mmCIF file of C-alpha atoms and ligand atoms in Angstrom:
data_model
loop_
_atom_site.group_PDB
_atom_site.id
_atom_site.type_symbol
_atom_site.label_atom_id
_atom_site.label_comp_id
_atom_site.label_asym_id
_atom_site.label_seq_id
_atom_site.Cartn_x
_atom_site.Cartn_y
_atom_site.Cartn_z
ATOM 1 C CA MET A 102 17.721 -29.918 34.528
ATOM 2 C CA LEU A 103 14.012 -29.493 33.640
ATOM 3 C CA ILE A 104 12.062 -26.652 35.106
ATOM 4 C CA VAL A 105 8.260 -26.022 34.598
ATOM 5 C CA PHE A 106 6.754 -22.565 35.055
ATOM 6 C CA LEU A 107 3.111 -22.605 36.101
ATOM 7 C CA GLY A 108 0.860 -19.692 36.637
ATOM 8 C CA ALA A 109 -2.046 -17.666 35.178
ATOM 9 C CA PRO A 110 -1.687 -15.559 32.149
ATOM 10 C CA GLY A 111 0.103 -12.298 33.236
ATOM 11 C CA ALA A 112 1.731 -13.959 36.312
ATOM 12 C CA GLY A 113 5.225 -13.009 34.993
ATOM 13 C CA LYS A 114 6.347 -16.367 33.593
ATOM 14 C CA GLY A 115 7.793 -14.951 30.331
ATOM 15 C CA THR A 116 9.439 -12.060 32.084
ATOM 16 C CA GLN A 117 11.271 -14.295 34.611
ATOM 17 C CA ALA A 118 11.993 -17.038 32.013
ATOM 18 C CA LYS A 119 14.036 -14.674 29.760
ATOM 19 C CA THR A 120 16.379 -13.780 32.648
ATOM 20 C CA LEU A 121 16.666 -17.181 34.229
ATOM 21 C CA ALA A 122 17.360 -18.943 30.874
ATOM 22 C CA GLN A 123 20.088 -16.581 30.063
ATOM 23 C CA LYS A 124 21.716 -16.804 33.546
ATOM 24 C CA GLN A 125 21.530 -20.646 33.743
ATOM 25 C CA ASN A 126 22.001 -21.463 30.085
ATOM 26 C CA LEU A 127 18.593 -23.112 29.745
ATOM 27 C CA THR A 128 16.658 -23.548 26.583
ATOM 28 C CA HIS A 129 13.483 -21.465 27.004
ATOM 29 C CA LEU A 130 10.579 -23.362 25.491
ATOM 30 C CA ALA A 131 7.509 -21.072 25.539
ATOM 31 C CA THR A 132 4.536 -22.787 23.771
ATOM 32 C CA GLY A 133 2.781 -19.415 23.368
ATOM 33 C CA ASP A 134 5.909 -18.015 21.574
ATOM 34 C CA LEU A 135 6.234 -21.150 19.382
ATOM 35 C CA LEU A 136 2.532 -20.912 18.454
ATOM 36 C CA ARG A 137 2.904 -17.209 17.527
ATOM 37 C CA ALA A 138 5.803 -18.010 15.330
ATOM 38 C CA GLU A 139 3.688 -20.633 13.527
ATOM 39 C CA VAL A 140 0.980 -18.122 13.123
ATOM 40 C CA ALA A 141 3.312 -15.480 11.718
ATOM 41 C CA ALA A 142 4.753 -17.981 9.244
ATOM 42 C CA ALA A 143 1.186 -19.044 8.290
ATOM 43 C CA THR A 144 1.932 -22.732 8.636
ATOM 44 C CA ALA A 145 -0.922 -25.219 8.714
ATOM 45 C CA LEU A 146 -0.472 -25.529 12.467
ATOM 46 C CA GLY A 147 -0.483 -21.788 12.799
ATOM 47 C CA LEU A 148 -3.604 -21.351 10.767
ATOM 48 C CA ALA A 149 -5.371 -24.108 12.894
ATOM 49 C CA ALA A 150 -4.213 -22.567 16.200
ATOM 50 C CA LYS A 151 -5.000 -18.953 15.499
ATOM 51 C CA ALA A 152 -8.719 -18.930 16.183
ATOM 52 C CA PHE A 153 -8.166 -20.695 19.511
ATOM 53 C CA MET A 154 -5.561 -18.274 20.522
ATOM 54 C CA ASP A 155 -7.427 -15.123 19.585
ATOM 55 C CA ARG A 156 -10.388 -16.228 21.628
ATOM 56 C CA GLY A 157 -8.120 -17.109 24.566
ATOM 57 C CA ASP A 158 -8.992 -20.860 24.319
ATOM 58 C CA LEU A 159 -6.512 -23.586 24.609
ATOM 59 C CA VAL A 160 -5.099 -25.115 21.522
ATOM 60 C CA PRO A 161 -6.014 -28.894 21.515
ATOM 61 C CA ASP A 162 -3.882 -31.166 23.561
ATOM 62 C CA ASP A 163 -2.699 -33.448 20.683
ATOM 63 C CA VAL A 164 -1.284 -30.490 18.788
ATOM 64 C CA MET A 165 0.477 -29.168 21.939
ATOM 65 C CA ILE A 166 1.854 -32.533 22.939
ATOM 66 C CA GLY A 167 3.231 -33.162 19.416
ATOM 67 C CA MET A 168 4.822 -29.686 19.443
ATOM 68 C CA ILE A 169 6.659 -30.153 22.724
ATOM 69 C CA LYS A 170 7.746 -33.732 22.345
ATOM 70 C CA GLY A 171 10.197 -33.331 19.542
ATOM 71 C CA ARG A 172 11.894 -30.418 21.397
ATOM 72 C CA LEU A 173 12.653 -32.238 24.701
ATOM 73 C CA GLU A 174 15.521 -34.162 23.208
ATOM 74 C CA GLY A 175 19.161 -33.162 23.054
ATOM 75 C CA PRO A 176 18.928 -29.364 23.701
ATOM 76 C CA ASP A 177 22.262 -27.566 23.182
ATOM 77 C CA SER A 178 22.209 -26.186 26.743
ATOM 78 C CA ASP A 179 22.277 -27.208 30.493
ATOM 79 C CA GLY A 180 18.586 -27.951 30.532
ATOM 80 C CA ILE A 181 15.059 -26.918 29.540
ATOM 81 C CA LEU A 182 12.671 -24.251 30.936
ATOM 82 C CA LEU A 183 9.171 -24.975 30.059
ATOM 83 C CA ASP A 184 7.005 -21.888 30.017
ATOM 84 C CA GLY A 185 3.255 -22.306 29.209
ATOM 85 C CA PHE A 186 3.285 -26.094 29.080
ATOM 86 C CA PRO A 187 1.686 -28.275 30.488
ATOM 87 C CA ARG A 188 -1.540 -26.371 30.728
ATOM 88 C CA THR A 189 -3.868 -29.369 31.156
ATOM 89 C CA VAL A 190 -3.585 -32.586 33.208
ATOM 90 C CA ALA A 191 -3.517 -34.502 29.844
ATOM 91 C CA GLN A 192 -0.518 -32.482 28.771
ATOM 92 C CA ALA A 193 1.203 -33.013 32.179
ATOM 93 C CA THR A 194 0.618 -36.700 31.964
ATOM 94 C CA ALA A 195 1.922 -36.913 28.426
ATOM 95 C CA LEU A 196 4.992 -34.995 29.516
ATOM 96 C CA ASP A 197 5.663 -37.337 32.405
ATOM 97 C CA GLU A 198 5.391 -40.376 30.011
ATOM 98 C CA ALA A 199 7.698 -38.835 27.455
ATOM 99 C CA LEU A 200 10.305 -37.978 30.243
ATOM 100 C CA THR A 201 10.032 -41.471 31.816
ATOM 101 C CA THR A 202 10.813 -43.036 28.442
ATOM 102 C CA ALA A 203 13.916 -40.708 28.306
ATOM 103 C CA ASN A 204 14.859 -41.722 31.874
ATOM 104 C CA THR A 205 14.336 -38.412 33.265
ATOM 105 C CA SER A 206 11.686 -36.225 35.001
ATOM 106 C CA VAL A 207 10.652 -32.728 35.973
ATOM 107 C CA ASP A 208 13.203 -31.409 38.553
ATOM 108 C CA ARG A 209 11.108 -28.461 39.784
ATOM 109 C CA SER A 210 7.779 -26.923 39.000
ATOM 110 C CA ILE A 211 7.285 -23.268 40.092
ATOM 111 C CA PHE A 212 3.858 -21.822 40.641
ATOM 112 C CA PHE A 213 3.768 -18.007 40.246
ATOM 113 C CA LYS A 214 0.992 -16.873 42.614
ATOM 114 C CA VAL A 215 -0.661 -13.629 41.631
ATOM 115 C CA SER A 216 -4.149 -12.340 42.438
ATOM 116 C CA GLU A 217 -6.722 -11.940 39.651
ATOM 117 C CA GLU A 218 -6.910 -8.154 40.153
ATOM 118 C CA GLU A 219 -3.127 -7.867 39.602
ATOM 119 C CA LEU A 220 -3.261 -10.211 36.575
ATOM 120 C CA VAL A 221 -5.851 -8.035 34.894
ATOM 121 C CA ARG A 222 -3.706 -4.838 35.529
ATOM 122 C CA ARG A 223 -0.684 -6.560 34.037
ATOM 123 C CA LEU A 224 -2.361 -7.885 30.895
ATOM 124 C CA ALA A 225 -4.066 -4.641 30.284
ATOM 125 C CA GLY A 226 -0.739 -2.812 30.124
ATOM 126 C CA ARG A 227 1.384 -5.497 28.536
ATOM 127 C CA ALA A 228 3.305 -4.673 25.270
ATOM 128 C CA THR A 229 5.248 -7.520 23.617
ATOM 129 C CA CYS A 230 8.123 -7.679 21.265
ATOM 130 C CA PRO A 231 6.997 -9.501 18.144
ATOM 131 C CA ASN A 232 10.547 -10.509 17.271
ATOM 132 C CA CYS A 233 12.016 -11.937 20.592
ATOM 133 C CA GLN A 234 8.787 -12.050 22.580
ATOM 134 C CA ARG A 235 10.029 -10.162 25.479
ATOM 135 C CA PRO A 236 7.156 -8.729 27.540
ATOM 136 C CA TYR A 237 7.058 -5.110 28.728
ATOM 137 C CA HIS A 238 4.451 -3.006 30.680
ATOM 138 C CA ASP A 239 3.216 0.562 30.297
ATOM 139 C CA THR A 240 3.962 1.358 33.869
ATOM 140 C CA PHE A 241 5.606 -1.629 35.664
ATOM 141 C CA ASN A 242 8.305 -2.446 33.133
ATOM 142 C CA LYS A 243 8.897 0.228 30.530
ATOM 143 C CA PRO A 244 11.285 -0.174 27.666
ATOM 144 C CA GLN A 245 14.233 2.285 27.561
ATOM 145 C CA ASN A 246 13.065 3.827 24.302
ATOM 146 C CA THR A 247 9.251 4.190 24.026
ATOM 147 C CA ASP A 248 7.600 1.330 22.223
ATOM 148 C CA LYS A 249 10.946 -0.283 21.207
ATOM 149 C CA CYS A 250 12.389 -3.503 22.475
ATOM 150 C CA ASP A 251 15.557 -3.147 24.576
ATOM 151 C CA ASP A 252 17.065 -6.368 23.369
ATOM 152 C CA CYS A 253 16.423 -6.255 19.641
ATOM 153 C CA GLY A 254 14.952 -2.725 18.805
ATOM 154 C CA SER A 255 11.753 -4.020 17.255
ATOM 155 C CA ASP A 256 8.467 -2.032 17.584
ATOM 156 C CA LEU A 257 6.464 -3.441 20.465
ATOM 157 C CA ILE A 258 2.898 -4.542 19.759
ATOM 158 C CA ARG A 259 -0.292 -5.368 21.791
ATOM 159 C CA ARG A 260 -1.284 -8.968 21.722
ATOM 160 C CA GLU A 261 -4.778 -9.682 20.260
ATOM 161 C CA ASP A 262 -5.483 -11.875 23.208
ATOM 162 C CA ASP A 263 -4.611 -9.113 25.768
ATOM 163 C CA LYS A 264 -7.840 -7.319 24.845
ATOM 164 C CA PRO A 265 -10.316 -7.407 27.785
ATOM 165 C CA GLU A 266 -12.746 -9.991 26.322
ATOM 166 C CA ALA A 267 -10.054 -12.512 25.566
ATOM 167 C CA VAL A 268 -8.352 -11.836 28.952
ATOM 168 C CA ARG A 269 -11.612 -12.677 30.751
ATOM 169 C CA ASN A 270 -11.928 -15.986 28.836
ATOM 170 C CA ARG A 271 -8.243 -16.842 29.391
ATOM 171 C CA LEU A 272 -8.622 -16.367 33.184
ATOM 172 C CA LYS A 273 -11.622 -18.563 33.111
ATOM 173 C CA VAL A 274 -9.876 -21.222 31.032
ATOM 174 C CA TYR A 275 -6.927 -21.052 33.325
ATOM 175 C CA ALA A 276 -9.093 -21.555 36.446
ATOM 176 C CA THR A 277 -10.912 -24.609 35.042
ATOM 177 C CA GLN A 278 -8.370 -26.361 32.843
ATOM 178 C CA THR A 279 -4.881 -25.400 34.263
ATOM 179 C CA THR A 280 -5.260 -25.156 37.997
ATOM 180 C CA PRO A 281 -5.595 -28.925 38.248
ATOM 181 C CA VAL A 282 -2.062 -29.180 36.849
ATOM 182 C CA LEU A 283 -0.876 -27.666 40.281
ATOM 183 C CA GLU A 284 -2.410 -30.496 42.101
ATOM 184 C CA HIS A 285 -0.774 -32.954 39.695
ATOM 185 C CA TYR A 286 2.711 -31.577 40.558
ATOM 186 C CA GLN A 287 1.806 -31.296 44.229
ATOM 187 C CA LYS A 288 1.237 -34.943 44.137
ATOM 188 C CA VAL A 289 4.476 -35.652 42.342
ATOM 189 C CA GLY A 290 6.170 -33.584 45.080
ATOM 190 C CA ASN A 291 8.249 -31.051 43.016
ATOM 191 C CA LEU A 292 5.965 -28.033 43.313
ATOM 192 C CA VAL A 293 7.345 -24.768 44.836
ATOM 193 C CA GLU A 294 5.174 -21.682 45.167
ATOM 194 C CA VAL A 295 6.668 -18.216 44.587
ATOM 195 C CA ASP A 296 4.894 -14.929 45.456
ATOM 196 C CA GLY A 297 4.600 -13.512 42.010
ATOM 197 C CA GLU A 298 2.994 -10.313 43.204
ATOM 198 C CA GLN A 299 6.323 -8.834 44.298
ATOM 199 C CA SER A 300 8.627 -6.583 42.167
ATOM 200 C CA ILE A 301 10.241 -8.205 39.182
ATOM 201 C CA ASP A 302 13.682 -8.221 41.047
ATOM 202 C CA ALA A 303 12.199 -9.815 44.257
ATOM 203 C CA VAL A 304 10.452 -12.562 42.293
ATOM 204 C CA GLN A 305 13.757 -13.249 40.533
ATOM 205 C CA GLU A 306 15.531 -13.683 43.947
ATOM 206 C CA ASP A 307 12.825 -15.976 45.268
ATOM 207 C CA LEU A 308 12.931 -18.045 42.068
ATOM 208 C CA ALA A 309 16.734 -18.510 42.320
ATOM 209 C CA ALA A 310 16.211 -19.753 45.924
ATOM 210 C CA ALA A 311 13.498 -22.101 44.855
ATOM 211 C CA ILE A 312 15.640 -23.668 42.125
ATOM 212 C CA GLY A 313 18.662 -23.920 44.410
HETATM 213 P P1 ADP B 159 0.127 -16.183 28.581
HETATM 214 O O1 ADP B 159 0.795 -14.860 28.471
HETATM 215 O O2 ADP B 159 -1.367 -16.165 28.793
HETATM 216 O O3 ADP B 159 0.787 -17.131 29.501
HETATM 217 P P2 ADP B 159 0.940 -17.638 26.228
HETATM 218 O O4 ADP B 159 1.740 -16.796 25.345
HETATM 219 O O5 ADP B 159 1.632 -18.713 27.096
HETATM 220 O O6 ADP B 159 -0.016 -16.815 27.099
HETATM 221 O O7 ADP B 159 -0.154 -18.529 25.363
HETATM 222 C C1 ADP B 159 -0.897 -17.754 24.431
HETATM 223 C C2 ADP B 159 -2.038 -18.737 23.830
HETATM 224 O O8 ADP B 159 -1.377 -19.826 23.172
HETATM 225 C C3 ADP B 159 -2.879 -19.317 24.848
HETATM 226 O O9 ADP B 159 -3.998 -18.469 25.277
HETATM 227 C C4 ADP B 159 -3.369 -20.614 24.188
HETATM 228 O O10 ADP B 159 -4.372 -20.325 23.177
HETATM 229 C C5 ADP B 159 -2.115 -21.024 23.382
HETATM 230 N N1 ADP B 159 -1.242 -21.922 24.138
HETATM 231 C C6 ADP B 159 -0.021 -21.738 24.663
HETATM 232 N N2 ADP B 159 0.458 -22.754 25.378
HETATM 233 C C7 ADP B 159 -0.551 -23.766 25.305
HETATM 234 C C8 ADP B 159 -0.641 -25.024 25.821
HETATM 235 N N3 ADP B 159 0.276 -25.618 26.508
HETATM 236 N N4 ADP B 159 -1.884 -25.655 25.516
HETATM 237 C C9 ADP B 159 -2.887 -25.115 24.877
HETATM 238 N N5 ADP B 159 -2.776 -23.842 24.296
HETATM 239 C C10 ADP B 159 -1.630 -23.174 24.585
HETATM 240 P P1 ADP B 160 3.009 -14.455 31.525
HETATM 241 O O1 ADP B 160 4.253 -14.948 30.659
HETATM 242 O O2 ADP B 160 2.996 -15.251 32.762
HETATM 243 O O3 ADP B 160 1.687 -14.303 30.873
HETATM 244 P P2 ADP B 160 4.451 -11.816 31.467
HETATM 245 O O4 ADP B 160 5.844 -12.164 31.852
HETATM 246 O O5 ADP B 160 4.160 -11.607 30.070
HETATM 247 O O6 ADP B 160 3.435 -12.985 32.037
HETATM 248 O O7 ADP B 160 3.986 -10.602 32.332
HETATM 249 C C1 ADP B 160 2.718 -10.051 32.154
HETATM 250 C C2 ADP B 160 2.809 -8.470 32.264
HETATM 251 O O8 ADP B 160 3.162 -8.089 33.592
HETATM 252 C C3 ADP B 160 3.838 -7.854 31.393
HETATM 253 O O9 ADP B 160 3.369 -6.604 30.928
HETATM 254 C C4 ADP B 160 5.075 -7.740 32.388
HETATM 255 O O10 ADP B 160 5.989 -6.587 31.897
HETATM 256 C C5 ADP B 160 4.508 -7.461 33.661
HETATM 257 N N1 ADP B 160 5.070 -8.016 34.810
HETATM 258 C C6 ADP B 160 5.790 -9.217 34.880
HETATM 259 N N2 ADP B 160 6.259 -9.412 36.132
HETATM 260 C C7 ADP B 160 5.831 -8.375 36.921
HETATM 261 C C8 ADP B 160 6.016 -8.000 38.309
HETATM 262 N N3 ADP B 160 6.727 -8.739 39.134
HETATM 263 N N4 ADP B 160 5.556 -6.870 38.703
HETATM 264 C C9 ADP B 160 4.801 -6.000 37.834
HETATM 265 N N5 ADP B 160 4.689 -6.293 36.532
HETATM 266 C C10 ADP B 160 5.215 -7.412 36.067
HETATM 267 ZN ZN1 ZN B 161 12.845 -7.970 21.090
#
């Protein structure tokens, strides 16, 4: 099973991916998380990616395609949940090619539809666990203990790219570079839209129905 999560920054992909991956024994591949791990470990890839990420620009396609390709094979689970990839049509096409070679394809792509106003509210209040990457929110999704991750106890942080200027750029980049990916999957015929503006629990229910 291969599921792709699509949607703007702040749409709730990471929040839903954590729960769905646990429930359905899927490997959660989040390219943002993988990149942040590279940055934290100060690898050559991380150092090259950091400036793009801090500005809210996309990391170049060749880097991203290379990063995801090696991870599509033989996961120790019942499937893969791709969160944050593909973000350009070039990435989507490269993914299709890699999957075709492996005699498989994307089973479902899910678009989390959320208004720009709500996205801004969500990103402005987001706190993230730097260890397990679970997202929280100051008002919509508070941790049980102030500023500590429920899952691993780490101190929560504010992502550099959740500052207003980077958020503005990320929404612009999403609109120009990522929305064409929706059309790509619409043509393929596996795209399902979920109303991401509902409560976390309601989105989770719709998601389960969409995946079947
Ligand atoms: P969001 O919360 O906006 O969905 P992510 O954690 O998925 O953010 O991504 C953070 C940053 O990592 C992006 O702004 C971008 O710089 C980089 N990134 C993540 N995935 C990709 C990708 N598939 N292609 C290019 N850049 C990416
Ligand atoms: P993405 O991975 O798509 O960038 P996140 O899952 O990190 O999005 O969610 C962005 C912010 O919005 C986080 O602070 C999260 O706690 C919050 N959030 C996620 N889903 C909802 C929801 N359905 N209603 C309200 N807030 C949400
Ligand atoms: Zn954690």
